[in-house]
Amino acid sequence: MALKFDYVIRETGRNLRRNLTLTVASVLTVFVSLALLGVALLLQKGVSNATDRWEDGVEFIIFLQPDRSTSQQERIESMLERQVPGAIDRYRFVTQQEAYEEFSNDFFPNTPEITDLVTPEILPPSYRVVPTELDAEQVEVLARSFEDEPGVRRVIRATEEIRKIERATDVVRWIVLVAGIILLATGLLLILNTIRMAMFARRREIEVMKLVGATNWFILVPFMLEGTAQGIMGAAMGSGAVYGANRAFARWLASDNVLNILQSFAVDSGEVWGIALLLMGIGAAVGAVGSAIAAYRWLDV
Amino acid sequence: MIKLESVTKVYKGEVLALHEASCDIQKGEFVFLVGPSGSGKSTFLRLLNKEEDPDKGQIFVAGKDIGRLSRWRVPYLRRNIGSIFQDFKLLPNKTVAQNVAFALEVIGRPKHVVKTQVPAILELVGLQKKMHNLPHELSGGEQQRVSIARAFVNRPLILLADEPTGNLDPATSVGIMRLLDRINKTGTTVVMATHDRGIVDTMRRRVIELDRGQIVRDQVRGVY
C-alpha cells in the first residue's frame, strides 16, 4: 500500500507547527553543532593544504636542480637507498609535474595570477625524506650530508614553525570537534524528545489508527519525516555558516595586508561543497535516528 | 470464525486472566461474554485482535492461527475486526464524518471510496444529519453510534464490543443493541462483553460466562 503523499506532507507540516518552541530548539542545536563540525573540517582541510608536503613524518626535502643530469640524480638516489632501513625510514620522489600540481592546487588554489606564471619545467623535482630517528641533531647531520651534492639545489627542513602550526591547529580542531559532537548528541536527544511530545500529543489518533489496522509505517512516516526535516533544516543553516566563514576568510586573504604564506590555507569551493554535503547527511541521519528511536519505543509498548 | 484452544493468559506472573479457555464461534453468531469484573472478558477480546498474546494455547480468527502471524501482518488482521468500547474513543477535534473517514483514510482507501462510504454508513446508524457536528455536541448514545459507524465502515468480518452500553441509560442502550443486531444480520460475527442483565435476557443469544478466567457456562440461547 502506497503512503498518500498529501497526507504525509500535511501531517508533517502540522506537527512541525504544533511544537514550534521545541522544533526551534532542536533545529538551532543541530545548526550550531554542525557549524562547529564544519569549521573543524574546514580547519583540517586548510592545515592539510598548507602542510601537505610535511605530512607522514617528512622531516626534510631535497630539491634537485631542474637541469641536473641523470647520473647526478642516480647518485643521490643511491645515497638515499643505501641508508634504508638504517638512518632513513623511507623516501619518495616528487616529479616536476607533481610539484606543479601541488603548487597550483594546494598552495595557491584561488590565485591564478600566480599559478599562471609557473610551468612544471621551472619547478624543481624533490625527494621527501622520512628519517628513522627524529632527534633534531641527527636529522640535521643527515640533511646536511645531501646539501653539497652536485645536482642538489637546496635542502629544506621541517621548521619548528610548521610543527607549531600543526600542533596548535590539532588542539583547536579537537576542542571544536568534541564540542560539536556533544552538541550533536544534544540535538539528537532534543529531536527524540520533540517527536515523543508530538506522538504523545497525538496518542488518541495513534490508538485509533492501530485499532482500525493502519500499518506501522503509515503511523511512523510523518513523525520520522518531521525529525528528519528538523535535522536537515539545522544542517542547511550549519552549511550556510561554514560557507559564509570560508567566504569571509577568502576575502580576508585577498586583501593586501595578509602574509603570502597564509594563502596556502585557502580551501576551494569544491571542498566546501563536500563539507556541506557531509553536514546535510549527518543532519538528516541525526533527525531520522532520533525520531526513529522515539517512534519505535512508542509503538512497541 | 473464532476458535480458542485451551488459551491461558497470565498478567505479571500472578494475575490469571484466562485459564485453559476453549470455545468455537461460528460465522454470523452473536455472542455475549458475561461475568464479574476481572473475570477475563476484556482479555478475551484483546487477545482476538492481537493487542495481547496468550501465554499458552492457540487462537484462530477466520481460519488463521493468529499466534503465528508476524508483527507486520497484525494491521491486516485488524482490518477484519471492528472494535467498539465503553468510552467510544472518538477523536474530539474531528467531526462525526471526519472520525469515520479517518478509519478509511489511514488504511489507504481511495478518496472516492471514503466519499461514498461515509455518508452511507452514517445513514445506517441514523446520524446523517449530524455528520458535521463534533463529538462533544452529541449525546452518549449518538457518540456510540459514531464509534459503531467507524468500526463497521470497513465491513469487517467480526465486531468486538467491550461494554458498549456501559455508559448509557437503558433506553439508549436498547437503540444501540438494535443497531448491533442489524449489523449482525448482515453476517458480521458480534462478540460483546457486558454487565447488562436486561440486555442479555431480552436478546436471548449465545452466552459465554467467565469466572476468574475460566469458561463456566456456554449456552446457545442463554440468559445472564
Coordinates of C-alpha atoms in Angstrom, one line a residue:
Chain A
M1 CA 0.0 0.0 0.0
A2 CA 1.4 3.3 -1.0
L3 CA 1.5 6.2 1.5
K4 CA -0.5 9.1 0.4
F5 CA 1.8 12.0 -0.4
D6 CA -0.5 14.8 0.5
Y7 CA -1.4 13.1 3.8
V8 CA 2.2 12.7 4.8
I9 CA 3.1 16.3 3.9
R10 CA 0.1 17.7 5.7
E11 CA 0.7 15.7 8.9
T12 CA 4.4 16.6 8.9
G13 CA 3.8 20.3 8.5
R14 CA 1.1 20.3 11.1
N15 CA 3.4 18.6 13.6
L16 CA 6.2 21.0 13.0
R17 CA 4.0 24.0 13.6
R18 CA 2.4 22.5 16.7
N19 CA 5.7 22.0 18.5
L20 CA 7.2 25.3 17.5
T21 CA 9.4 26.0 20.5
L22 CA 10.9 22.5 20.7
T23 CA 11.3 22.4 17.0
V24 CA 13.2 25.7 17.0
A25 CA 15.4 24.4 19.9
S26 CA 16.2 21.2 18.0
V27 CA 17.0 23.0 14.8
L28 CA 19.2 25.5 16.4
T29 CA 21.2 22.9 18.3
V30 CA 21.7 20.9 15.2
F31 CA 22.7 24.1 13.4
V32 CA 25.4 25.1 16.0
S33 CA 26.8 21.6 16.3
L34 CA 27.1 21.1 12.6
A35 CA 28.6 24.6 12.1
L36 CA 31.3 23.6 14.6
L37 CA 31.9 20.3 12.9
G38 CA 32.1 22.1 9.6
V39 CA 34.6 24.6 10.9
A40 CA 36.7 21.8 12.3
L41 CA 36.7 20.1 9.0
L42 CA 37.5 23.4 7.2
L43 CA 40.4 23.9 9.5
Q44 CA 41.7 20.4 8.9
K45 CA 41.4 20.9 5.2
G46 CA 43.2 24.3 5.4
V47 CA 46.1 23.0 7.5
S48 CA 46.5 19.9 5.4
N49 CA 46.6 22.0 2.3
A50 CA 49.3 24.2 3.9
T51 CA 51.4 21.4 5.3
D52 CA 50.7 18.7 2.8
R53 CA 54.3 18.1 1.9
W54 CA 55.3 17.8 5.6
E55 CA 52.8 15.1 6.3
D56 CA 53.5 11.5 7.4
G57 CA 56.8 12.4 9.2
V58 CA 58.6 14.0 6.3
E59 CA 61.5 15.9 8.0
F60 CA 63.4 17.3 5.1
I61 CA 63.1 17.8 1.4
I62 CA 65.9 17.6 -1.1
F63 CA 65.1 19.9 -4.0
L64 CA 67.1 19.0 -7.2
Q65 CA 68.2 21.4 -9.9
P66 CA 65.7 21.3 -12.8
D67 CA 68.7 20.8 -15.1
R68 CA 70.5 18.1 -13.1
S69 CA 72.0 15.2 -15.0
T70 CA 70.7 11.7 -14.8
S71 CA 73.9 10.4 -13.2
Q72 CA 73.7 13.2 -10.5
Q73 CA 70.2 12.1 -9.7
E74 CA 71.1 8.4 -9.6
R75 CA 74.0 9.2 -7.2
I76 CA 71.6 11.0 -4.8
E77 CA 69.1 8.2 -5.0
S78 CA 71.7 5.5 -4.3
M79 CA 72.8 7.6 -1.3
L80 CA 69.3 7.5 0.0
E81 CA 68.8 3.9 -0.9
R82 CA 71.9 2.9 1.0
Q83 CA 70.6 4.3 4.3
V84 CA 67.3 2.4 4.1
P85 CA 66.5 0.9 6.6
G86 CA 69.3 2.4 8.6
A87 CA 69.1 6.2 9.1
I88 CA 66.2 6.6 6.7
D89 CA 62.8 5.0 7.2
R90 CA 61.5 5.8 3.7
Y91 CA 61.6 8.5 0.9
R92 CA 59.6 9.5 -2.0
F93 CA 60.4 11.1 -5.3
V94 CA 58.2 14.0 -6.4
T95 CA 58.3 14.8 -10.2
Q96 CA 58.1 18.2 -11.7
Q97 CA 54.5 17.6 -12.8
E98 CA 53.6 16.5 -9.3
A99 CA 55.3 19.6 -7.9
Y100 CA 53.3 21.8 -10.2
E101 CA 50.0 20.2 -9.2
E102 CA 50.9 20.7 -5.5
F103 CA 51.8 24.3 -6.2
S104 CA 48.7 25.2 -8.0
N105 CA 46.1 23.1 -6.1
D106 CA 47.4 23.3 -2.5
F107 CA 49.4 26.5 -2.2
F108 CA 47.6 29.0 -4.5
P109 CA 44.2 27.5 -5.3
N110 CA 42.4 30.8 -5.6
T111 CA 45.1 32.9 -7.2
P112 CA 45.5 32.1 -10.9
E113 CA 47.6 35.3 -11.3
I114 CA 50.4 33.4 -9.5
T115 CA 50.0 29.9 -10.9
D116 CA 49.7 31.2 -14.5
L117 CA 53.3 32.4 -14.2
V118 CA 54.6 29.0 -13.4
T119 CA 55.1 25.9 -15.6
P120 CA 56.2 22.4 -14.5
E121 CA 59.6 22.8 -16.1
I122 CA 60.8 25.6 -13.8
L123 CA 59.8 23.8 -10.6
P124 CA 62.3 21.6 -9.0
P125 CA 61.7 17.9 -8.5
S126 CA 62.4 16.7 -5.0
Y127 CA 62.9 13.8 -2.6
R128 CA 60.8 13.8 0.5
V129 CA 62.7 12.0 3.3
V130 CA 61.4 10.3 6.4
P131 CA 64.3 9.6 8.8
T132 CA 64.1 6.8 11.4
E133 CA 65.4 8.9 14.2
L134 CA 63.6 12.2 15.0
D135 CA 66.4 13.6 17.1
A136 CA 66.9 17.1 15.7
E137 CA 70.7 16.9 15.6
Q138 CA 70.8 13.5 13.8
V139 CA 68.2 14.8 11.3
E140 CA 70.4 17.9 10.7
V141 CA 73.5 15.8 10.1
L142 CA 71.6 13.6 7.7
A143 CA 70.1 16.6 5.9
R144 CA 73.4 18.4 5.6
S145 CA 75.1 15.4 4.0
F146 CA 73.0 16.0 0.9
E147 CA 73.4 19.7 0.8
D148 CA 76.7 19.8 -1.1
E149 CA 76.0 17.0 -3.6
P150 CA 76.1 18.1 -7.2
G151 CA 72.6 18.4 -8.7
V152 CA 71.1 19.4 -5.4
R153 CA 69.6 22.9 -5.3
R154 CA 68.6 23.2 -1.7
V155 CA 67.7 21.0 1.3
I156 CA 64.9 22.4 3.5
R157 CA 63.9 21.2 6.9
A158 CA 60.5 21.0 8.6
T159 CA 60.8 24.1 10.6
E160 CA 59.7 24.4 14.1
E161 CA 57.1 26.9 12.8
I162 CA 55.3 24.2 10.8
R163 CA 55.3 21.8 13.7
K164 CA 53.8 24.5 15.8
I165 CA 51.0 25.2 13.4
E166 CA 50.2 21.6 13.2
R167 CA 50.2 21.1 17.0
A168 CA 48.1 24.3 17.6
T169 CA 45.5 23.5 15.0
D170 CA 45.4 20.0 16.2
V171 CA 44.4 21.1 19.7
V172 CA 41.8 23.6 18.4
R173 CA 40.4 21.1 16.0
W174 CA 39.9 18.5 18.7
I175 CA 38.2 21.0 21.0
V176 CA 35.9 22.2 18.3
L177 CA 35.2 18.6 17.2
V178 CA 34.4 17.4 20.7
A179 CA 32.1 20.4 21.4
G180 CA 30.4 19.7 18.0
I181 CA 29.9 16.1 18.8
I182 CA 28.5 16.8 22.3
L183 CA 26.1 19.4 20.8
L184 CA 25.1 16.9 18.1
A185 CA 24.2 14.3 20.7
T186 CA 22.2 17.0 22.4
G187 CA 20.5 17.8 19.2
L188 CA 19.6 14.1 18.7
L189 CA 18.1 13.9 22.2
L190 CA 16.1 17.1 21.6
I191 CA 14.7 15.7 18.3
L192 CA 13.9 12.5 20.1
N193 CA 12.1 14.4 22.7
T194 CA 10.3 16.6 20.3
I195 CA 9.0 13.6 18.4
R196 CA 8.0 11.9 21.7
M197 CA 6.0 15.0 22.6
A198 CA 4.4 15.1 19.2
M199 CA 3.4 11.4 19.5
F200 CA 2.1 12.0 23.0
A201 CA 0.0 14.9 21.8
R202 CA -1.5 12.6 19.2
R203 CA -1.7 9.4 21.3
R204 CA -5.5 9.2 20.8
E205 CA -5.1 9.3 17.0
I206 CA -2.4 6.7 17.1
E207 CA -4.5 4.5 19.3
V208 CA -7.4 4.7 16.8
M209 CA -5.0 4.1 13.8
K210 CA -3.7 0.9 15.4
L211 CA -7.2 -0.2 16.2
V212 CA -8.5 0.1 12.7
G213 CA -5.4 -1.5 11.2
A214 CA -3.1 1.3 9.9
T215 CA 0.3 -0.1 9.3
N216 CA 3.2 0.9 11.5
W217 CA 4.8 2.6 8.5
F218 CA 1.8 4.7 7.9
I219 CA 1.8 5.9 11.5
L220 CA 5.5 6.4 11.7
V221 CA 6.5 8.1 8.5
P222 CA 5.1 11.6 9.3
F223 CA 6.9 11.6 12.6
M224 CA 10.2 10.4 11.1
L225 CA 9.9 13.0 8.3
E226 CA 9.3 15.6 11.0
G227 CA 12.5 14.6 12.8
T228 CA 14.5 14.4 9.5
A229 CA 13.2 17.8 8.4
Q230 CA 14.5 19.3 11.7
G231 CA 17.9 17.7 11.1
I232 CA 18.1 18.9 7.6
M233 CA 17.0 22.5 8.5
G234 CA 19.7 22.6 11.1
A235 CA 22.2 21.2 8.7
A236 CA 21.3 23.7 6.0
M237 CA 21.9 26.5 8.4
G238 CA 25.2 24.9 9.5
S239 CA 26.4 24.5 5.9
G240 CA 25.5 28.1 5.3
A241 CA 27.6 29.2 8.2
V242 CA 30.5 27.2 7.0
Y243 CA 30.2 28.6 3.5
G244 CA 30.0 32.1 4.9
A245 CA 33.0 31.6 7.2
N246 CA 35.1 30.3 4.3
R247 CA 34.0 33.3 2.1
A248 CA 34.9 35.7 4.8
F249 CA 38.3 34.0 5.2
A250 CA 38.9 34.0 1.5
R251 CA 38.1 37.7 1.3
W252 CA 40.4 38.5 4.1
L253 CA 43.2 36.5 2.4
A254 CA 42.6 38.5 -0.8
S255 CA 43.1 41.8 1.0
D256 CA 46.7 43.2 0.6
N257 CA 47.9 43.2 4.2
V258 CA 47.9 39.4 4.6
L259 CA 51.1 37.4 4.6
N260 CA 51.5 35.3 1.4
I261 CA 52.2 32.2 3.4
L262 CA 48.6 32.1 4.6
Q263 CA 47.4 31.8 1.0
S264 CA 48.1 28.1 1.2
F265 CA 45.4 27.8 3.9
A266 CA 42.7 28.7 1.4
V267 CA 40.0 26.0 0.9
D268 CA 38.5 25.8 -2.5
S269 CA 34.7 25.9 -3.0
G270 CA 34.7 22.2 -4.1
E271 CA 36.0 21.2 -0.8
V272 CA 33.4 23.4 1.0
W273 CA 30.6 21.8 -1.0
G274 CA 31.9 18.4 0.1
I275 CA 31.8 19.5 3.7
A276 CA 28.3 21.0 3.2
L277 CA 27.1 17.7 1.7
L278 CA 28.6 15.7 4.6
L279 CA 26.9 18.1 7.1
M280 CA 23.5 17.7 5.4
G281 CA 23.9 13.9 5.5
I282 CA 24.8 14.0 9.2
G283 CA 21.8 16.3 9.9
A284 CA 19.4 14.1 8.1
A285 CA 20.8 11.0 9.8
V286 CA 20.6 12.5 13.3
G287 CA 17.0 13.6 12.7
A288 CA 15.9 10.2 11.3
V289 CA 17.6 8.2 14.0
G290 CA 16.3 10.5 16.8
S291 CA 12.7 10.2 15.6
A292 CA 13.0 6.5 14.8
I293 CA 14.1 5.8 18.4
A294 CA 11.2 7.9 19.7
A295 CA 8.7 6.3 17.4
Y296 CA 9.9 2.8 17.9
R297 CA 9.7 3.0 21.7
W298 CA 6.3 4.5 21.5
L299 CA 4.9 1.9 19.2
D300 CA 6.4 -1.0 21.0
V301 CA 4.6 -0.5 24.3
Chain B
M1 CA -14.8 -17.8 12.6
I2 CA -13.2 -17.6 16.1
K3 CA -11.7 -20.5 17.9
L4 CA -9.8 -20.7 21.2
E5 CA -7.9 -23.8 22.2
S6 CA -7.0 -24.0 25.9
V7 CA -5.9 -20.4 26.0
T8 CA -4.2 -19.2 29.1
K9 CA -3.2 -15.6 29.8
V10 CA -1.3 -14.5 33.0
Y11 CA -0.5 -10.9 33.8
K12 CA 2.7 -10.1 35.6
G13 CA 3.2 -13.7 36.6
E14 CA 0.3 -14.0 39.0
V15 CA -3.0 -12.5 37.9
L16 CA -4.7 -15.2 36.0
A17 CA -6.8 -13.5 33.3
L18 CA -7.8 -16.6 31.3
H19 CA -7.2 -20.2 32.2
E20 CA -7.5 -23.1 29.7
A21 CA -10.3 -21.3 27.8
S22 CA -11.7 -23.1 24.8
C23 CA -14.6 -22.2 22.6
D24 CA -15.8 -22.1 19.0
I25 CA -17.7 -19.2 17.5
Q26 CA -19.3 -19.6 14.1
K27 CA -19.6 -17.0 11.3
G28 CA -22.6 -14.8 11.9
E29 CA -23.1 -15.7 15.5
F30 CA -24.0 -13.1 18.2
V31 CA -22.2 -14.0 21.5
F32 CA -22.4 -12.3 24.9
L33 CA -19.5 -12.6 27.2
V34 CA -20.7 -12.2 30.8
G35 CA -19.1 -12.4 34.2
P36 CA -18.0 -10.2 37.1
S37 CA -15.3 -7.5 36.7
G38 CA -11.9 -9.1 36.4
S39 CA -13.2 -12.4 35.1
G40 CA -11.3 -12.1 31.8
K41 CA -13.9 -10.7 29.4
S42 CA -11.7 -7.8 28.2
T43 CA -8.7 -10.0 27.9
F44 CA -10.7 -12.4 25.8
L45 CA -11.5 -9.5 23.4
R46 CA -7.9 -8.1 23.4
L47 CA -6.5 -11.5 22.5
L48 CA -8.7 -11.7 19.4
N49 CA -7.3 -8.6 17.7
K50 CA -3.8 -9.4 19.0
E51 CA -3.5 -6.4 21.3
E52 CA -2.1 -9.1 23.6
D53 CA -0.7 -12.6 23.1
P54 CA -1.7 -15.6 25.1
D55 CA 0.9 -17.4 27.3
K56 CA -0.5 -20.8 26.2
G57 CA -2.9 -22.2 23.7
Q58 CA -3.9 -21.3 20.2
I59 CA -6.3 -18.7 18.8
F60 CA -7.8 -18.9 15.3
V61 CA -9.5 -16.0 13.6
A62 CA -11.1 -16.6 10.2
G63 CA -9.3 -19.9 10.0
K64 CA -5.8 -18.5 10.7
D65 CA -3.7 -19.2 13.7
I66 CA -3.0 -15.6 14.8
G67 CA -0.2 -16.7 17.2
R68 CA 1.8 -17.4 14.0
L69 CA 1.1 -14.0 12.5
S70 CA 4.1 -11.8 12.1
R71 CA 4.1 -8.4 13.6
W72 CA 3.7 -6.6 10.3
R73 CA 0.7 -8.6 9.4
V74 CA -1.3 -7.6 12.5
P75 CA -2.7 -4.4 11.0
Y76 CA -4.2 -6.6 8.2
L77 CA -5.9 -8.8 10.8
R78 CA -7.3 -5.8 12.5
R79 CA -8.9 -4.5 9.2
N80 CA -11.2 -7.6 9.5
I81 CA -12.1 -6.8 13.1
G82 CA -14.1 -3.7 14.2
S83 CA -13.9 -2.7 17.8
I84 CA -16.1 -0.5 20.0
F85 CA -15.7 0.5 23.6
Q86 CA -17.5 1.8 26.7
D87 CA -15.6 5.2 26.3
F88 CA -16.2 5.4 22.4
K89 CA -12.6 6.5 21.7
L90 CA -13.7 9.2 19.3
L91 CA -11.2 12.0 18.3
P92 CA -12.6 15.2 19.9
N93 CA -11.2 17.6 17.3
K94 CA -12.7 15.8 14.3
T95 CA -16.3 16.0 13.2
V96 CA -18.5 12.9 13.1
A97 CA -17.8 12.4 9.3
Q98 CA -14.1 13.0 9.8
N99 CA -14.0 10.5 12.6
V100 CA -15.5 7.8 10.4
A101 CA -13.5 8.9 7.3
F102 CA -10.3 8.7 9.4
A103 CA -10.7 4.9 9.8
L104 CA -10.7 4.5 6.0
E105 CA -8.0 7.1 5.2
V106 CA -5.4 5.6 7.5
I107 CA -5.7 2.2 5.8
G108 CA -5.1 3.8 2.5
R109 CA -8.6 3.7 1.0
P110 CA -9.0 6.0 -2.1
K111 CA -10.9 9.3 -1.7
H112 CA -13.9 8.3 -3.8
V113 CA -14.5 5.2 -1.5
V114 CA -14.3 7.5 1.5
K115 CA -16.7 9.9 -0.1
T116 CA -19.4 7.3 -0.8
Q117 CA -18.9 5.0 2.2
V118 CA -19.0 7.6 5.0
P119 CA -22.5 9.1 4.3
A120 CA -23.8 5.6 3.7
I121 CA -22.7 4.2 7.0
L122 CA -23.8 7.4 8.8
E123 CA -27.3 6.9 7.4
L124 CA -27.2 3.3 8.6
V125 CA -26.6 4.4 12.2
G126 CA -29.1 7.3 11.8
L127 CA -26.6 10.2 12.1
Q128 CA -26.6 11.7 8.6
K129 CA -28.0 14.9 10.0
K130 CA -25.2 15.3 12.5
M131 CA -22.2 14.5 10.3
H132 CA -20.7 17.9 10.7
N133 CA -21.0 18.0 14.5
L134 CA -18.1 17.5 16.9
P135 CA -18.4 14.5 19.3
H136 CA -18.9 16.7 22.4
E137 CA -22.1 18.1 20.8
L138 CA -23.7 14.7 20.7
S139 CA -25.4 12.6 23.4
G140 CA -23.7 9.4 24.7
G141 CA -25.9 7.2 22.6
E142 CA -25.1 9.2 19.4
Q143 CA -21.4 9.1 20.2
Q144 CA -21.5 5.3 20.5
R145 CA -23.3 5.2 17.1
V146 CA -20.4 7.2 15.6
S147 CA -18.0 4.7 17.0
I148 CA -20.0 1.8 15.6
A149 CA -20.1 3.5 12.2
R150 CA -16.3 3.8 12.4
A151 CA -15.8 0.2 13.4
F152 CA -18.2 -1.1 10.7
V153 CA -17.4 1.3 7.8
N154 CA -14.7 -1.1 6.5
R155 CA -17.2 -4.0 6.6
P156 CA -15.2 -6.2 9.0
L157 CA -16.0 -9.9 9.5
I158 CA -16.1 -9.5 13.2
L159 CA -17.2 -6.8 15.6
L160 CA -15.8 -6.8 19.1
A161 CA -17.8 -4.8 21.7
D162 CA -16.4 -4.1 25.1
E163 CA -19.3 -3.0 27.4
P164 CA -20.7 -0.7 24.6
T165 CA -23.7 0.2 26.8
G166 CA -21.8 0.7 30.0
N167 CA -22.1 4.5 29.9
L168 CA -25.6 4.6 28.5
D169 CA -29.1 4.7 30.0
P170 CA -31.4 1.7 29.4
A171 CA -33.5 3.3 26.7
T172 CA -30.4 4.4 24.7
S173 CA -28.9 1.0 25.2
V174 CA -31.8 -0.6 23.5
G175 CA -31.2 1.5 20.5
I176 CA -27.6 0.6 20.4
M177 CA -28.5 -3.1 20.7
R178 CA -30.9 -2.8 17.8
L179 CA -28.1 -1.4 15.7
L180 CA -25.7 -4.2 16.7
D181 CA -28.4 -6.7 15.9
R182 CA -28.8 -5.2 12.4
I183 CA -25.1 -5.3 11.8
N184 CA -25.1 -9.0 13.0
K185 CA -27.9 -9.7 10.5
T186 CA -25.6 -8.6 7.6
G187 CA -23.4 -11.7 8.5
T188 CA -20.9 -10.0 10.8
T189 CA -19.9 -12.0 13.8
V190 CA -20.5 -10.0 17.0
V191 CA -18.8 -10.7 20.3
M192 CA -19.9 -8.4 23.1
A193 CA -18.7 -8.3 26.7
T194 CA -21.4 -6.9 29.0
H195 CA -22.7 -6.5 32.6
D196 CA -26.1 -5.6 31.4
R197 CA -28.5 -8.3 32.6
G198 CA -31.6 -6.8 31.0
I199 CA -30.0 -6.8 27.5
V200 CA -28.8 -10.3 27.7
D201 CA -32.1 -11.6 29.0
T202 CA -34.2 -9.9 26.3
M203 CA -31.9 -10.8 23.3
R204 CA -31.7 -14.5 24.2
R205 CA -28.4 -15.2 22.3
R206 CA -25.5 -17.4 23.0
V207 CA -23.9 -16.6 26.3
I208 CA -20.4 -17.5 27.4
E209 CA -19.9 -16.9 31.2
L210 CA -16.4 -16.3 32.6
D211 CA -15.4 -16.6 36.2
R212 CA -11.9 -15.9 37.3
G213 CA -10.6 -16.7 33.9
Q214 CA -12.5 -19.9 33.3
I215 CA -15.4 -20.5 31.0
V216 CA -18.0 -21.8 33.4
R217 CA -21.1 -21.7 31.1
D218 CA -21.6 -21.8 27.3
Q219 CA -25.3 -21.7 26.4
V220 CA -26.9 -21.4 22.9
R221 CA -29.9 -19.2 23.9
G222 CA -28.9 -18.1 27.4
V223 CA -29.7 -15.5 30.0
Y224 CA -27.4 -13.6 32.3

